[in-house]
PDB file of C-alpha atoms in Angstrom:
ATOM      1  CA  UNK R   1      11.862  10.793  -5.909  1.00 61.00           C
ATOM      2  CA  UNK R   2      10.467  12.828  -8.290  1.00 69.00           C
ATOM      3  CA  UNK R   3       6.805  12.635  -9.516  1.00 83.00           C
ATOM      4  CA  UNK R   4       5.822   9.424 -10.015  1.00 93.00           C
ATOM      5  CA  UNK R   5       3.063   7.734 -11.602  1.00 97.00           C
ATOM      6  CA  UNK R   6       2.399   3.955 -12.360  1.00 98.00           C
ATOM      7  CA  UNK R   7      -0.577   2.618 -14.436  1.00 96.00           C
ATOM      8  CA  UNK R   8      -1.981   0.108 -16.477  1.00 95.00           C
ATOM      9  CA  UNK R   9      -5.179  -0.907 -17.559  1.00 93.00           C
ATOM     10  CA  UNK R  10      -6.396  -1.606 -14.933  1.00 94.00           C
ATOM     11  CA  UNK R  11      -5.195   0.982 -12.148  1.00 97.00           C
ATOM     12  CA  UNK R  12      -3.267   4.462 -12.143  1.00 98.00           C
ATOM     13  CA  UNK R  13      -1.107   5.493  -8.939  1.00 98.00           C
ATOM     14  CA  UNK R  14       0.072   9.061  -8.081  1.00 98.00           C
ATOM     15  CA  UNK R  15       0.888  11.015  -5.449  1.00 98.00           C
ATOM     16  CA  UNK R  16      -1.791  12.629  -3.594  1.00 98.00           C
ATOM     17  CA  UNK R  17      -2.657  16.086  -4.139  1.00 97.00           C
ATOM     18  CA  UNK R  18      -4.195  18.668  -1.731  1.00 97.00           C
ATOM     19  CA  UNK R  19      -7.380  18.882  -4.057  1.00 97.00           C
ATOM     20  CA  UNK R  20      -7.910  15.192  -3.596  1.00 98.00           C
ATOM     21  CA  UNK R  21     -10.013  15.526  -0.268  1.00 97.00           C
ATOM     22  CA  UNK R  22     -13.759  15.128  -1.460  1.00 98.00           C
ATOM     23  CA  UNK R  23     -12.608  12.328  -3.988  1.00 98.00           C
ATOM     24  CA  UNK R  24     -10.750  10.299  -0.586  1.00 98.00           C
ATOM     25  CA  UNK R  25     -13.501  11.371   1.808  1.00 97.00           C
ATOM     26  CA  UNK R  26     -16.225   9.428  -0.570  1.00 97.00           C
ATOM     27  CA  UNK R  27     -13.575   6.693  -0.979  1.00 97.00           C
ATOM     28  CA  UNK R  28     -12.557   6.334   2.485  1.00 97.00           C
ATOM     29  CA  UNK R  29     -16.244   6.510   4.092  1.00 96.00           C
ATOM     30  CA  UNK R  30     -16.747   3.217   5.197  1.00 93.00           C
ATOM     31  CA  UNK R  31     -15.972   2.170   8.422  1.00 92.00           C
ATOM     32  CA  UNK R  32     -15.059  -1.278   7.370  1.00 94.00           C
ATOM     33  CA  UNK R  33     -11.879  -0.283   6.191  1.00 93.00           C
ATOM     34  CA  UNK R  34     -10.579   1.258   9.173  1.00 90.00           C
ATOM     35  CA  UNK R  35     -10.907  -1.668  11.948  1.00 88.00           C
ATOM     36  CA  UNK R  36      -7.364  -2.749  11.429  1.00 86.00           C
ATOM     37  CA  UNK R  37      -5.729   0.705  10.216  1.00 85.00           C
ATOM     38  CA  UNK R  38      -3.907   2.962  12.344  1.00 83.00           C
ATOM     39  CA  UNK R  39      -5.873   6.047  11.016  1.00 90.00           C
ATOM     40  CA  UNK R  40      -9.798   6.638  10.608  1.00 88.00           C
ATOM     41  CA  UNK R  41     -10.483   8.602   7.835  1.00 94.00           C
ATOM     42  CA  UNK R  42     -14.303   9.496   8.086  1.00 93.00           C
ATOM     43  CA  UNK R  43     -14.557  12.853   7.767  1.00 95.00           C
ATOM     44  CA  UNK R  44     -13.691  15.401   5.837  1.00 96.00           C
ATOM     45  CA  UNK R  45     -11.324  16.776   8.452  1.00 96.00           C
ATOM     46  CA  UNK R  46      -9.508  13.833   9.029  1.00 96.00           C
ATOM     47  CA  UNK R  47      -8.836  13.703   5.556  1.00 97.00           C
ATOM     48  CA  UNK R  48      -7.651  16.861   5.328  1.00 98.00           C
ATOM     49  CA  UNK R  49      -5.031  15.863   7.781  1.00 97.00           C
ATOM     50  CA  UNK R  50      -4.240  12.948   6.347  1.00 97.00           C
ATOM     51  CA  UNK R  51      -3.014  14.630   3.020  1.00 98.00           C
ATOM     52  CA  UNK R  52      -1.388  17.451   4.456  1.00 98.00           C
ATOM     53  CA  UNK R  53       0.632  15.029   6.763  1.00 97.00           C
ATOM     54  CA  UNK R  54       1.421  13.139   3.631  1.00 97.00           C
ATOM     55  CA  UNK R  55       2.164  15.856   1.697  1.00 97.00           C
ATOM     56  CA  UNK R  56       4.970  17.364   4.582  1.00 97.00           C
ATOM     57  CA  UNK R  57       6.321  13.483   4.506  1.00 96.00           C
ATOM     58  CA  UNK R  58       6.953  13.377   1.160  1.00 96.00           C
ATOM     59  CA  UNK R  59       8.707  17.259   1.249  1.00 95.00           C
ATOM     60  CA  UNK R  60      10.893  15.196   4.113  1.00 95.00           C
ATOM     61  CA  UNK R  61      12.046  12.264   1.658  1.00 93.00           C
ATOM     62  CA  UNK R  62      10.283  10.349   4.679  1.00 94.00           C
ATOM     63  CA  UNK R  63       7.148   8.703   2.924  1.00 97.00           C
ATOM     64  CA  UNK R  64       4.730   9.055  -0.544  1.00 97.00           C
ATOM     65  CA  UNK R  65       1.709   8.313  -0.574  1.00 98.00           C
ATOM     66  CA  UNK R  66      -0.462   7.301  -3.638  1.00 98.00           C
ATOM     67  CA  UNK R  67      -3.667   8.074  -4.788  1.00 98.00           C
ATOM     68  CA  UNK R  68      -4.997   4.596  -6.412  1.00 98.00           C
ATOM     69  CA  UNK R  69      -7.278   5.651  -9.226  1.00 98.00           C
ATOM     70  CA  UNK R  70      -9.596   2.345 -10.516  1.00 97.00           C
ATOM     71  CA  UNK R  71      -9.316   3.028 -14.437  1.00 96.00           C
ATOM     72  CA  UNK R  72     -12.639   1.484 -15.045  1.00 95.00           C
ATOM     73  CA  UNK R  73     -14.552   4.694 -13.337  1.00 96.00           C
ATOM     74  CA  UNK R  74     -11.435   7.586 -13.039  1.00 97.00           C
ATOM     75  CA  UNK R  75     -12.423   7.303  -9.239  1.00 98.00           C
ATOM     76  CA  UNK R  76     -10.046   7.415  -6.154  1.00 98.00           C
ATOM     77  CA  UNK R  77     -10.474   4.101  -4.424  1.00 98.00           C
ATOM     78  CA  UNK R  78      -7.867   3.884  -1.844  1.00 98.00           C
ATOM     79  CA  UNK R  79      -4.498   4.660  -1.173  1.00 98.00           C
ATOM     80  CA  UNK R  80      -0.898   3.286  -0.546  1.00 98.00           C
ATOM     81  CA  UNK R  81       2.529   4.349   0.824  1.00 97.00           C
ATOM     82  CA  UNK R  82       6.398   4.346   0.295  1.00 98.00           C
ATOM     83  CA  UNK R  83       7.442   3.970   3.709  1.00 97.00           C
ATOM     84  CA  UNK R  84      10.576   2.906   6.009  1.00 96.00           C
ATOM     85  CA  UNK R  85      12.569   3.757   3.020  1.00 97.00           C
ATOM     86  CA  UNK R  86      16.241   3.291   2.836  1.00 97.00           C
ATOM     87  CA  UNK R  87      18.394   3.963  -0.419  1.00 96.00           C
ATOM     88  CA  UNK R  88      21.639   3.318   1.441  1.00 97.00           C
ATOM     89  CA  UNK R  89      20.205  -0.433   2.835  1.00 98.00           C
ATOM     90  CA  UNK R  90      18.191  -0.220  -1.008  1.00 98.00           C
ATOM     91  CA  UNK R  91      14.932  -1.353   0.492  1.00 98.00           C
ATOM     92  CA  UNK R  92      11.510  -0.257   1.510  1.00 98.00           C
ATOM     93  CA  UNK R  93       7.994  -0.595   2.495  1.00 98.00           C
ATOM     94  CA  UNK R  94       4.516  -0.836   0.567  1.00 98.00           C
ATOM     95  CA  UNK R  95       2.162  -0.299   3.660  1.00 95.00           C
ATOM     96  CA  UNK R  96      -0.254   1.982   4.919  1.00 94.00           C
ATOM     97  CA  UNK R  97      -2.629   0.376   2.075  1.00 95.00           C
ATOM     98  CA  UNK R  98      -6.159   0.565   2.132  1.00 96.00           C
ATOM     99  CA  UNK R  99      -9.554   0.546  -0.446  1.00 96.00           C
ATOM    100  CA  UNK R 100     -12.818   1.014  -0.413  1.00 97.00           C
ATOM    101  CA  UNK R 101     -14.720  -2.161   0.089  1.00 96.00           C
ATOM    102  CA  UNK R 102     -16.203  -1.765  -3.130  1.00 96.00           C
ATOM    103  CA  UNK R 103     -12.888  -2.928  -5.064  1.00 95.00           C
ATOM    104  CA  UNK R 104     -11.710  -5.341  -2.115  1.00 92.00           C
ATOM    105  CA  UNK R 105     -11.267  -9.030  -4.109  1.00 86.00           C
ATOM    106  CA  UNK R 106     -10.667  -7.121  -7.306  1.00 90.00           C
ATOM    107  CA  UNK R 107      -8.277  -7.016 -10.110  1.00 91.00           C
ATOM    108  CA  UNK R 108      -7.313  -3.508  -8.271  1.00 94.00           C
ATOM    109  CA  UNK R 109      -4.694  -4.662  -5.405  1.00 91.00           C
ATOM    110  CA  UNK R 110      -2.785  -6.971  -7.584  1.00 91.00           C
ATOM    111  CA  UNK R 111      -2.499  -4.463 -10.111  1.00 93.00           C
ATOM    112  CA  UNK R 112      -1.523  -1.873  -7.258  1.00 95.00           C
ATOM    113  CA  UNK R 113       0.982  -3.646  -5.768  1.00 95.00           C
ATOM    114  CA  UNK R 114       2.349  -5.584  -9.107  1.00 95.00           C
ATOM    115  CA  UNK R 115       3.476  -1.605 -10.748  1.00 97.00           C
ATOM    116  CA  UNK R 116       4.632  -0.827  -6.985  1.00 97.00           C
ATOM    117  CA  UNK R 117       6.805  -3.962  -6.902  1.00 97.00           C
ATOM    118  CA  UNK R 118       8.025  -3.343 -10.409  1.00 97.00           C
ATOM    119  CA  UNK R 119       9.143   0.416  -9.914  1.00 98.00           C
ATOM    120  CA  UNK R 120      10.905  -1.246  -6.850  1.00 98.00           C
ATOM    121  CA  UNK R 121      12.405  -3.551  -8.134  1.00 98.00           C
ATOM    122  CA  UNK R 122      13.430  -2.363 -12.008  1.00 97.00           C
ATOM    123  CA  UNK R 123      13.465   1.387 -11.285  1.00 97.00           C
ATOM    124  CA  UNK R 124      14.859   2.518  -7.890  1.00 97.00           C
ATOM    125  CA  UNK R 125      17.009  -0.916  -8.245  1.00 98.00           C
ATOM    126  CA  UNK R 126      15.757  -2.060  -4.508  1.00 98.00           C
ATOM    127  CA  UNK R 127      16.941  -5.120  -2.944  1.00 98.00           C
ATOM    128  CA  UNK R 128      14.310  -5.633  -0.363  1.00 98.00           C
ATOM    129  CA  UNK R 129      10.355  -4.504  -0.367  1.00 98.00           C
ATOM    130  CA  UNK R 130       8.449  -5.210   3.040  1.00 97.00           C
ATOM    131  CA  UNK R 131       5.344  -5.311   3.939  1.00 97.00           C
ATOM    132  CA  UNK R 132       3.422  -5.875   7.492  1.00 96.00           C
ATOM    133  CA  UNK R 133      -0.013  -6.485   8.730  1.00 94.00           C
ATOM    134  CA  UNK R 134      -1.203  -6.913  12.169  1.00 93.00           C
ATOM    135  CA  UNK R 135      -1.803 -10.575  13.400  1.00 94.00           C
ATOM    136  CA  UNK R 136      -5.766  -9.934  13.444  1.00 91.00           C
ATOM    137  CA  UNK R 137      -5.826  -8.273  10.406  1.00 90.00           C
ATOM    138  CA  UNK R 138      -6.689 -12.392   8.539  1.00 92.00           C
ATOM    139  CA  UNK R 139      -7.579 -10.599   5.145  1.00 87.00           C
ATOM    140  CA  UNK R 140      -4.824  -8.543   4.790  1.00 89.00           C
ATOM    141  CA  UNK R 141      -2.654 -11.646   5.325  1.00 94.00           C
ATOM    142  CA  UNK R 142      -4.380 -13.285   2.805  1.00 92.00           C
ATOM    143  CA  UNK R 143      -3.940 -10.739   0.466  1.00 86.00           C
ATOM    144  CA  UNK R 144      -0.378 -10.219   0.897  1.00 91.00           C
ATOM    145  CA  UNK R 145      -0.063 -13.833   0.724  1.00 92.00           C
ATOM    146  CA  UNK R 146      -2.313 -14.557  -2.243  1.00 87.00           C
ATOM    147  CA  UNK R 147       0.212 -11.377  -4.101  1.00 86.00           C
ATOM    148  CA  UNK R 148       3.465 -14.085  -3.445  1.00 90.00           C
ATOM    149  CA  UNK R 149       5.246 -11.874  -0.831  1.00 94.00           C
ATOM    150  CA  UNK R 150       7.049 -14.185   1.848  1.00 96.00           C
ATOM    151  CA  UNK R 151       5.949 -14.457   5.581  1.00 97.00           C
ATOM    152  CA  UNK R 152       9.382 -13.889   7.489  1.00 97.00           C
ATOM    153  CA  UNK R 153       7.482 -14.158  11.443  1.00 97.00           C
ATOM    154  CA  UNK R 154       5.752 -12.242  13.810  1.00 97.00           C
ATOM    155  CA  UNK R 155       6.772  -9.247  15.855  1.00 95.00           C
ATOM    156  CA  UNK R 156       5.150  -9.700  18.999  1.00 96.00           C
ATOM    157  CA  UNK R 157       4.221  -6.407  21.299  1.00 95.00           C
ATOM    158  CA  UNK R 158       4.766  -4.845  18.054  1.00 94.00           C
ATOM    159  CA  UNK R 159       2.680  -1.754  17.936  1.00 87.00           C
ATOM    160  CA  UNK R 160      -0.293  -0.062  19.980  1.00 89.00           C
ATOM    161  CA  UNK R 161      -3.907   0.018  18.005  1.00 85.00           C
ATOM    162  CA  UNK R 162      -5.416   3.651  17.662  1.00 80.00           C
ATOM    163  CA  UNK R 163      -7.799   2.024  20.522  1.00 82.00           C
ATOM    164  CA  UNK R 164      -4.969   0.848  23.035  1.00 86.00           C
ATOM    165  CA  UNK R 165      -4.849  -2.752  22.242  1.00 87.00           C
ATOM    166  CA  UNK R 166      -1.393  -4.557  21.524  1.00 91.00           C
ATOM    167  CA  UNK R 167      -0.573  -5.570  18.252  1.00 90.00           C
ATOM    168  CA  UNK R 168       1.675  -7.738  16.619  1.00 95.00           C
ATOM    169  CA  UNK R 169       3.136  -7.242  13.294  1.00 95.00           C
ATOM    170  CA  UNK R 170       2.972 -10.261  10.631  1.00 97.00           C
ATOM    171  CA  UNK R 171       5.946  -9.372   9.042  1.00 97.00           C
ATOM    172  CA  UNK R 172       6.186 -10.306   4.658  1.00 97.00           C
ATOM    173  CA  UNK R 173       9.143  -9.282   2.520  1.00 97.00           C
ATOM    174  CA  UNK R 174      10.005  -9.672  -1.363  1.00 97.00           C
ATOM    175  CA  UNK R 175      13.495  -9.665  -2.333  1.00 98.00           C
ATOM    176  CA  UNK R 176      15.430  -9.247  -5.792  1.00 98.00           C
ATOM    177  CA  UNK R 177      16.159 -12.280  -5.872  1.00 97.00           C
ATOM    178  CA  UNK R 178      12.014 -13.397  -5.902  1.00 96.00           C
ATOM    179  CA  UNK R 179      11.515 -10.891  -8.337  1.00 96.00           C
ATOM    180  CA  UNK R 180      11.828 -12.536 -11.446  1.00 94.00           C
ATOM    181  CA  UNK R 181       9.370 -15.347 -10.738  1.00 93.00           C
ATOM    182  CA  UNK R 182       6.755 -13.535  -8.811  1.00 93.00           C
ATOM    183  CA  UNK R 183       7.017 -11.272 -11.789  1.00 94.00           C
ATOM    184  CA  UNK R 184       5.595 -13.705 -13.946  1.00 91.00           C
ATOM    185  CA  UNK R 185       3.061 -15.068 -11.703  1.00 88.00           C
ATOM    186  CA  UNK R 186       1.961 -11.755 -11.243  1.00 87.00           C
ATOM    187  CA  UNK R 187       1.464 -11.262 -15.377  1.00 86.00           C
ATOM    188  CA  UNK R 188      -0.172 -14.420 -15.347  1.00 81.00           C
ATOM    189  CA  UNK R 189      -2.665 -13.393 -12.986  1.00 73.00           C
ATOM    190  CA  UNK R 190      -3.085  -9.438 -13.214  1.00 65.00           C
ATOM    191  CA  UNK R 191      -6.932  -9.660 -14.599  1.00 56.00           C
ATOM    192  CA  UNK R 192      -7.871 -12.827 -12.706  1.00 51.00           C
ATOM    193  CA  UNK R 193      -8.556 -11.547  -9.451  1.00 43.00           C
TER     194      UNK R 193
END
């Protein structure tokens, strides 16, 4: 994938760039956001990290992450990933997605993920977009809910939290085949959130 960005009105996703660390560190400093993530991003070090590991995945074909920019201020608010992809099996995932509590019930996720699912879906030509949350993780599920993705089950003994605990993966999918009418749900509802 080349360089991609997505926006509308309401939101602008890129790829993160190396000169993007004070703009995530202010974004990311709240520790709120990181009880159910597999990173912690509050400080400026971890940050660093965090893009340079990004940056080396997306050299790799293996992941890209976005920098999601609210429109309304030109300010970095979170970020979200291309991962598990597959072009032969024509499907990936939308995970690794988090925001500063300051946008969290805003119009910003379902604008986020509606140009995400879109690009999928009517650019790379996917049949299958995942996404997964961990079974604790209630507002997440919610959210992924409340965007019309599908709840396929749980994986249980799924993954190991940063802190040791065992987690299991709520597992959500959109297909090609949904895409049409969770298209315009999604039109109908891009500003209401």
């Amino acid at each position: 994938m080349e360089e991609i960005i997505l926006e509308n009105e309401i939101v602008k996703l890129r790829l993160v760039q190396r000169d993007d660390v004070e703009a995530i560190t202010a974004a990311a400093n709240d520790a709120r956001i990181w009880e159910h993530m597999s990173v912690t991003l509050l400080s400026k070090e971890a940050v660093q990290n965090y893009i340079e590991n990004a940056i080396k995945e997306r050299e790799k074909g293996i992941s890209y992450m976005f920098a999601v920019i609210d429109k309304k201020t030109d300010a970095i608010v979170g970020c979200t990933s291309f991962l598990d992809i597959s072009f032969p099996h024509k499907r990936l995932e939308i995970g690794s997605t988090w925001y500063n509590p300051s946008v969290w019930r805003s119009a910003i996720n379902t604008n986020c993920k509606f140009l995400l699912f879109r690009y999928c879906f009517e650019e790379l030509q996917l049949n299958r977009v995942q996404i997964k949350t961990g079974h604790e993780n209630y507002r997440s599920q919610k959210a992924i809910e409340r965007i019309g993705a599908v709840k396929e089950g749980v994986l249980r003994n799924h993954m190991i939290r940063k802190e040791g605990i065992i987690r299991h993966t709520v597992m959500y999918s959109v297909i090609l085949e949904d895409w049409t009418q969770l298209k315009a749900k999604f039109i109908g509802h891009l500003l209401k959130y």
